[in-house]
Every structure is written in C-alpha cells, then in structure tokens.
Coordinates of C-alpha atoms in Angstrom, one line a residue:
Chain A
M7 CA 124.7 91.3 215.9
A8 CA 121.9 91.3 213.4
E9 CA 122.8 94.8 212.4
Q10 CA 126.4 93.9 211.5
T11 CA 125.6 91.0 209.2
A12 CA 122.8 92.8 207.3
L13 CA 123.4 94.3 203.9
P14 CA 124.5 97.9 204.1
E15 CA 121.0 99.0 203.3
G16 CA 120.1 102.3 205.0
Q17 CA 123.7 103.3 205.5
Y18 CA 123.5 105.4 202.3
G19 CA 120.0 106.6 202.8
G20 CA 118.3 103.7 201.0
N21 CA 119.5 105.0 197.6
I22 CA 121.3 101.8 196.4
V23 CA 120.6 99.6 193.4
V24 CA 122.5 96.3 193.1
T25 CA 123.5 95.3 189.5
T26 CA 126.4 93.9 187.5
V27 CA 129.1 96.1 185.9
D28 CA 128.2 94.9 182.5
K29 CA 124.5 95.8 182.9
I30 CA 125.2 99.3 184.1
L31 CA 127.8 99.8 181.3
G32 CA 125.5 98.3 178.7
W33 CA 122.7 100.5 179.9
A34 CA 124.9 103.6 179.6
R35 CA 126.4 102.6 176.2
G36 CA 123.1 101.4 174.7
N37 CA 121.3 104.7 175.5
S38 CA 124.0 107.0 174.1
P39 CA 125.5 105.4 171.0
W40 CA 127.4 108.1 169.2
P41 CA 127.5 107.6 165.5
L42 CA 130.4 108.5 163.2
G43 CA 129.2 111.4 161.1
F44 CA 129.8 110.3 157.5
G45 CA 127.6 109.3 154.6
L46 CA 128.5 107.9 151.2
A47 CA 125.4 108.3 149.0
C48 CA 121.6 108.8 149.0
C49 CA 121.2 106.7 152.2
A50 CA 123.1 109.5 153.9
I51 CA 120.1 111.8 153.1
E52 CA 117.8 109.5 154.9
M53 CA 120.3 109.3 157.8
M54 CA 120.2 113.1 157.9
A55 CA 116.4 113.0 157.9
T56 CA 116.5 110.5 160.7
A57 CA 118.7 112.9 162.7
A58 CA 116.4 115.9 161.9
S59 CA 113.5 117.0 164.0
R60 CA 110.7 114.9 162.4
Y61 CA 112.2 111.5 163.2
D62 CA 114.6 112.8 165.8
I63 CA 117.3 110.2 166.5
A64 CA 118.0 112.0 169.7
R65 CA 115.0 110.1 171.2
F66 CA 117.4 107.1 171.3
G67 CA 120.5 109.1 172.4
A68 CA 122.2 108.8 169.1
E69 CA 122.1 112.4 168.0
V70 CA 125.7 113.2 168.6
F71 CA 127.3 112.6 165.2
R72 CA 131.0 112.8 165.9
A73 CA 133.4 114.2 163.4
S74 CA 136.2 112.0 164.6
P75 CA 136.2 108.2 164.6
R76 CA 138.0 108.3 167.9
Q77 CA 134.9 109.6 169.6
A78 CA 132.4 107.4 167.9
D79 CA 130.7 104.2 169.2
I80 CA 128.8 103.1 166.1
M81 CA 129.5 103.4 162.4
I82 CA 126.4 103.8 160.1
V83 CA 127.7 102.8 156.6
A84 CA 125.1 104.9 154.7
G85 CA 125.5 104.3 151.0
T86 CA 127.4 102.7 148.2
V87 CA 130.8 101.5 149.3
T88 CA 133.2 101.9 146.3
L89 CA 136.4 99.9 146.4
K90 CA 138.3 103.2 146.7
M91 CA 136.2 104.2 149.7
A92 CA 136.4 100.7 151.2
T93 CA 140.1 101.2 152.1
R94 CA 139.2 104.4 153.9
I95 CA 136.2 102.8 155.7
K96 CA 138.5 100.1 157.0
R97 CA 140.9 102.7 158.3
L98 CA 138.1 104.7 160.0
W99 CA 136.8 101.5 161.6
E100 CA 140.3 100.7 162.9
Q101 CA 140.5 104.2 164.4
M102 CA 137.3 103.8 166.4
P103 CA 137.8 102.7 170.1
V104 CA 136.4 99.3 171.3
P105 CA 133.5 98.6 172.0
K106 CA 132.3 99.6 168.5
Y107 CA 129.4 98.6 166.4
C108 CA 128.4 98.8 162.8
I109 CA 125.1 99.3 161.0
S110 CA 125.0 98.5 157.3
M111 CA 122.4 100.8 155.9
G112 CA 120.7 100.0 152.6
S113 CA 121.1 97.5 149.8
C114 CA 124.4 99.0 148.5
A115 CA 126.3 98.7 151.8
T116 CA 124.8 95.2 152.4
C117 CA 125.4 93.5 149.1
G118 CA 126.3 95.9 146.4
G119 CA 122.6 96.8 145.7
P120 CA 121.9 97.7 142.1
Y121 CA 125.6 97.7 141.3
W122 CA 126.0 94.0 142.1
Q123 CA 126.4 92.9 138.5
H124 CA 128.0 95.7 136.4
G125 CA 129.4 97.8 139.2
Y126 CA 133.1 97.1 138.7
H127 CA 134.0 99.8 141.2
V128 CA 131.6 98.7 144.0
L129 CA 132.4 96.5 147.0
K130 CA 129.7 93.8 147.2
G131 CA 128.9 94.2 150.8
V132 CA 130.7 96.2 153.5
D133 CA 130.9 93.0 155.6
I134 CA 133.8 92.0 153.4
V135 CA 136.0 94.6 155.1
I136 CA 134.5 95.2 158.5
P137 CA 132.2 93.3 160.8
V138 CA 128.5 94.3 160.7
D139 CA 126.1 94.0 163.6
V140 CA 122.8 95.1 162.0
Y141 CA 121.7 95.1 158.4
V142 CA 119.0 97.6 157.4
P143 CA 117.4 96.7 154.1
G144 CA 115.9 99.2 151.7
C145 CA 116.9 101.5 148.8
P146 CA 117.3 103.8 150.6
P147 CA 115.7 102.6 153.9
R148 CA 113.2 105.0 155.3
P149 CA 114.1 106.8 158.6
E150 CA 111.7 104.4 160.5
A151 CA 113.8 101.5 159.2
L152 CA 117.0 103.0 160.3
L153 CA 115.5 103.7 163.7
E154 CA 114.5 100.1 164.0
G155 CA 118.0 99.0 163.1
L156 CA 119.3 101.3 165.8
M157 CA 116.9 99.9 168.4
L158 CA 118.0 96.4 167.5
L159 CA 121.6 97.5 167.9
Q160 CA 120.8 99.1 171.2
E161 CA 119.4 95.7 172.4
K162 CA 122.6 94.1 171.4
M163 CA 124.7 96.8 173.1
K164 CA 122.8 96.4 176.3
K165 CA 123.3 92.6 176.3
D166 CA 127.0 92.6 175.5
Q167 CA 129.3 91.6 178.4
H168 CA 132.5 93.4 177.6
F169 CA 133.6 93.6 181.3
L170 CA 133.0 89.9 181.9
K171 CA 134.9 89.0 178.6
R172 CA 137.8 91.2 179.6
Y173 CA 138.2 90.7 183.4
G174 CA 136.1 87.6 184.1
K175 CA 138.3 85.5 182.0
K176 CA 141.2 85.5 184.5
K177 CA 139.0 84.3 187.3
L178 CA 137.7 81.4 185.1
D179 CA 141.2 80.4 184.1
T180 CA 142.5 80.2 187.7
K181 CA 139.5 78.1 188.6
S182 CA 139.8 75.6 185.8
S183 CA 143.6 75.3 185.8
G184 CA 144.7 72.0 187.2
A185 CA 141.2 70.4 186.8
S186 CA 140.6 69.5 183.3
R187 CA 143.2 71.3 181.3
Chain B
M61 CA 129.4 129.6 110.9
N62 CA 128.4 126.0 110.2
T63 CA 130.7 123.0 110.3
Q64 CA 131.5 123.2 106.6
E65 CA 132.6 126.8 106.7
I66 CA 134.7 126.2 109.8
Y67 CA 136.3 123.3 108.1
A68 CA 137.1 125.4 105.0
K69 CA 138.6 128.0 107.3
L70 CA 140.8 125.5 109.2
K71 CA 142.0 124.0 105.9
E72 CA 142.9 127.3 104.5
K73 CA 144.9 128.3 107.6
L74 CA 146.5 125.0 108.5
G75 CA 146.5 122.7 105.5
E76 CA 144.8 119.5 104.8
N77 CA 147.0 117.0 106.7
K78 CA 146.0 118.6 110.1
V79 CA 142.3 118.5 109.6
S80 CA 141.6 115.5 107.5
E81 CA 137.9 115.3 106.8
C82 CA 134.5 117.0 107.5
V83 CA 131.5 114.7 108.0
E84 CA 128.1 116.3 107.3
N85 CA 125.1 114.8 109.1
D86 CA 121.5 115.7 108.5
V87 CA 120.5 114.3 111.9
G88 CA 122.9 114.9 114.9
D89 CA 126.2 116.6 115.0
S90 CA 128.4 117.1 112.0
W91 CA 132.1 116.9 112.8
I92 CA 135.6 117.7 111.7
T93 CA 138.3 115.0 112.1
V94 CA 141.6 116.4 113.4
S95 CA 144.9 114.6 113.5
H96 CA 146.0 113.7 117.1
D97 CA 149.4 115.5 116.6
Y98 CA 147.8 118.9 115.8
V99 CA 144.9 119.2 118.3
H100 CA 146.6 122.0 120.3
E101 CA 147.3 124.0 117.1
V102 CA 143.8 123.6 115.9
A103 CA 142.3 124.5 119.3
L104 CA 144.4 127.7 119.5
L105 CA 143.1 128.8 116.1
L106 CA 139.5 127.9 117.0
R107 CA 139.8 130.0 120.1
D108 CA 141.7 133.0 118.8
D109 CA 140.5 133.5 115.3
E110 CA 138.2 136.5 115.0
Q111 CA 135.6 134.7 113.0
L112 CA 135.6 131.5 115.2
R113 CA 136.1 132.6 118.8
F114 CA 135.4 129.3 120.5
D115 CA 135.7 130.4 124.0
A116 CA 134.1 127.4 125.7
C117 CA 135.0 123.7 125.7
N118 CA 131.7 122.1 126.7
C119 CA 132.9 118.5 126.8
I120 CA 135.7 116.2 126.0
S121 CA 134.7 112.5 125.7
G122 CA 136.7 109.4 125.3
M123 CA 135.2 107.0 122.7
D124 CA 135.5 103.3 121.9
W125 CA 134.3 102.6 118.3
K126 CA 135.5 99.0 118.5
D127 CA 137.9 99.3 115.5
K128 CA 139.5 102.4 116.9
L129 CA 139.5 104.6 120.0
G130 CA 139.0 108.3 119.9
V131 CA 138.3 111.6 121.5
V132 CA 135.4 114.0 120.8
Y133 CA 135.4 117.7 121.6
H134 CA 132.3 119.8 121.8
L135 CA 133.1 123.5 121.5
H136 CA 130.9 126.5 121.7
S137 CA 131.3 130.2 121.1
H138 CA 129.3 132.4 123.4
E139 CA 130.4 135.5 121.5
L140 CA 129.3 134.3 118.0
N141 CA 126.8 131.7 119.2
H142 CA 128.0 128.8 117.1
R143 CA 129.3 125.4 117.9
V144 CA 131.5 122.7 116.4
V145 CA 132.4 119.1 117.1
L146 CA 135.9 117.7 116.6
H147 CA 136.9 114.1 116.3
V148 CA 140.3 112.6 116.9
D149 CA 140.9 108.9 115.9
L150 CA 143.4 106.7 117.6
E151 CA 144.8 103.3 116.9
R152 CA 143.6 100.6 119.2
S153 CA 146.3 98.9 121.4
E154 CA 146.4 95.1 121.1
N155 CA 146.5 94.5 124.8
A156 CA 143.3 95.7 126.6
L157 CA 145.3 96.8 129.6
D158 CA 147.6 99.0 127.6
T159 CA 147.2 102.7 127.1
T160 CA 146.8 104.0 123.6
T161 CA 150.0 104.0 121.6
Q162 CA 149.2 107.3 120.0
E163 CA 149.2 110.3 122.2
V164 CA 146.8 113.2 121.9
Q165 CA 147.9 116.8 122.5
S166 CA 146.3 118.3 125.6
V167 CA 144.2 121.4 125.2
S168 CA 144.1 122.2 128.9
A169 CA 146.3 125.2 128.2
V170 CA 143.7 126.5 125.7
W171 CA 140.6 125.8 127.8
P172 CA 141.1 125.1 131.5
T173 CA 137.9 123.0 131.5
A174 CA 139.8 120.4 129.5
D175 CA 142.0 119.5 132.5
W176 CA 139.6 117.1 134.3
H177 CA 137.9 116.0 131.1
E178 CA 141.1 114.7 129.7
R179 CA 141.9 113.0 133.0
E180 CA 138.5 111.3 132.8
A181 CA 139.2 110.1 129.2
Y182 CA 142.5 108.7 130.4
D183 CA 140.9 107.1 133.4
M184 CA 138.1 105.4 131.5
F185 CA 139.7 104.7 128.1
G186 CA 143.5 104.8 128.7
I187 CA 143.9 107.6 126.2
R188 CA 147.1 109.4 126.8
F189 CA 147.4 113.2 126.6
V190 CA 150.8 115.0 126.3
N191 CA 151.6 118.4 127.9
H192 CA 148.9 118.0 130.5
P193 CA 149.7 119.8 133.8
D194 CA 148.6 117.0 136.2
F195 CA 148.1 113.8 134.3
R196 CA 146.8 110.9 136.4
R197 CA 143.5 109.0 137.0
I198 CA 140.6 111.1 138.3
L199 CA 137.9 108.6 139.4
C200 CA 139.4 105.2 139.8
P201 CA 142.1 104.5 142.4
D202 CA 145.7 105.1 141.1
D203 CA 146.5 101.4 141.3
W204 CA 143.4 100.3 139.3
E205 CA 144.0 97.9 136.5
G206 CA 142.5 98.4 133.1
W207 CA 140.2 101.0 131.4
P208 CA 136.6 100.5 132.6
L209 CA 134.6 102.0 129.7
R210 CA 136.4 100.1 126.9
K211 CA 134.4 97.5 125.1
D212 CA 136.9 94.8 125.8
Y213 CA 137.2 95.6 129.5
K214 CA 137.5 92.7 131.9
T215 CA 136.9 93.4 135.6
Q216 CA 139.8 92.5 137.8
E217 CA 139.2 89.6 140.3
F218 CA 140.7 91.3 143.3
Y219 CA 141.5 94.9 144.3
R220 CA 143.8 95.1 147.4
G221 CA 142.5 91.7 148.6
M222 CA 138.8 92.7 148.2
P223 CA 136.9 90.5 145.7
V224 CA 135.5 92.7 142.9
P225 CA 132.9 90.6 141.0
Y226 CA 129.7 89.4 142.9
P227 CA 130.3 85.9 144.3
A228 CA 128.8 83.0 142.3
D229 CA 125.8 81.2 143.9
E230 CA 127.8 78.2 145.0
D231 CA 130.3 80.4 146.8
L232 CA 127.6 82.1 149.0
D233 CA 127.0 80.8 152.5
D234 CA 123.4 79.9 151.8
G235 CA 124.1 78.5 148.3
G236 CA 122.3 81.4 146.7
T237 CA 118.9 80.7 148.3
Y238 CA 117.8 83.6 150.4
I239 CA 115.9 82.5 153.6
F240 CA 113.8 85.2 155.1
E241 CA 113.5 85.0 158.9
D242 CA 110.2 86.4 159.9
R243 CA 110.7 87.5 163.5
F244 CA 107.5 89.5 163.6
S245 CA 105.1 86.6 163.1
K246 CA 107.2 84.5 165.5
D247 CA 106.3 87.1 168.2
T248 CA 102.6 86.9 167.4
D249 CA 102.6 83.1 167.4
G250 CA 104.2 82.9 170.8

C-alpha cells in the first residue's frame, strides 16, 4: 500500500526533477537568447566586439546572431534610429515570434542621443515604435555594459511566465466565474 | 589655365549670356557664374575642349545664400591638372516647402558622378534638375516634407505618426527631471 501512494521516485532511476513549465522554459530561453543580427551605427561595432572572442557573448548563450527575424528572440537596437529606419525596425519587430525582447543600446536608440535637438531625421527613442525591456546607456556603451544589459534581460526572461499567462488563464476564469463576476 | 583664362575661353566659344561673370578671389576659390539653362552646354565644352579637359566632377553642392539658392560645381582635370569652380544662381521660391521654380540642367550625362550629387542637392535644397535619369530623393524618405538644409527649414511635427521634435519638458513622463535609480548601492545597504 505504501508503495502505491508514494511519488513515482525510483521508477525512473531517481533521475527526476520536479519544476514548473514556466521555470524550465524560462531557463531554456534565458540561457539561449538568439539576437537579431543587425546594427545601425557605431554601437554595432561595440556589439560586434561583444560577440568577438575577447568579450565573448557566447558565455551567455547569445552568440547566434540570426539573419532572419523569424528565428530571433531578442532585438538589440544598436545605434541611431532614423525615422526612415524606424518603419523598417517596426516591421522587423513584428516579424519576430513571441516571446520577444528588446535591448535599446546606447544614447541614440534610447532618447535620440546627440541628435536630440537638431536631428530632424532621428527618432527620439526607439521605445516610441517598439517596447523596450532593457536600456543600456553609453555612447557607445562598452561591451561590458552591453553584457550587463544582456544579463539583466536574462533575469527577466527567466522570470517571465508565458505558459501561465497563456494557459493558466482559462483555469482562473472557470474558478472565478459565478463567484464575483 | 586659371579661372580668368577659362572664363575668357568660355565667353569666346559660347557668348556672354551663357557665362555671366567671373569672380576673382585672392583667398579661396575664384568662380565662374553660369546661367542655369546652359549648364549642360558649358559642361560639355569644359569636358571636351582640348585646352580644358575637365574629366572629373569632384563635387556638386546645393547652396542657400538666403537671398537666392544655387548650385556649386567643383571640377578638376587630371590630364592638365587644373581646376575650376562654377556657380549657378537660382531664384528663391516663396513657400519654403516648394522646389525651386527655376530648373537646372543635369550634367549626369557628362560626368556620371553628378547623378547622386544632383539627387542630394534636390533632397536637401529642393533644387530641380532636368534630364536626370533617376530623379528622386536620395537620403530622406520619399514622403518627407520640406528641404532640410535650407535656412528657412521647419521640422515637421510628425512623420508617419512618429513625433519628430524632441518632446518638451512638460510632455515627458517625469516632467523633465531625470531620477537616477542607484540599484548598486541598494544592494550594499541591504
């Protein structure tokens, strides 16, 4: 009797870890965020330096710069966003599959940078057209700064509960229906 | 050949109404003023004449001299190693958003370099060139309003729904005061 009610420990050779779906998905996502491979200005040079061997973004699993937005998890907006480019960035963002995240790298992408006053052609912050998760200050930010931004984003990715948001909602609705609503 | 000699040569071949004046400067470039209707003719002569042989167009710049608009051509002859500067004066349009009323003849058939330079002069100053093979804006988006490098240029408020000027302090979320959240010292305090 005692053997029947016990957890199925030992049935699979003791090789079982109990967790939530969101935690395991967040762990997988957070440790392999594939960035979209595109740069707009000098920040892109720092981004390339971050990807190269000295700073080695591969330590955080983000070395696979994808050439297609459909295969990318994060978008690093590296450089000055002109109004002409902003329309294209919005399209690229919309082509990326959910869940997707955005790092605004450098002053230009964050608020227009040195072009804030007389830059008639510059968008004053990429957050006007797409949602931004992490802002990395600097002009341009050093690779260490971008890596810290990436680490912050990884923390966020690991905490996010996409599975609960998507499939847990139905359960909540059936429970609460008839009670207060 | 210096600018004076080139001017004399042009006047002799084309007549005075096509090349109106020659300005000599001790400091900086001297220039020859050319009528906007005869730029192509003058350019062909400058390129093909045996004593001139201007085989390279270094730069074509749009200009805003406040009372008038203009185009400046910097030409160079590799063969004879001399250079010349041409000016074209244009009437200023009353409305800042309008293109120039006077059209300049394109020289992109004479020097292929001129193609993009003329498009840039159009993009930044609204100067129109006729007989250009692919005449449209080169840097700004096609649906951009106005000519950015003109002195009377006013930035448009919105471009495709995106605000163009930087928001005023009172329109910012934090009222213009930037509050720095120091998360590092928080960690050490706790």
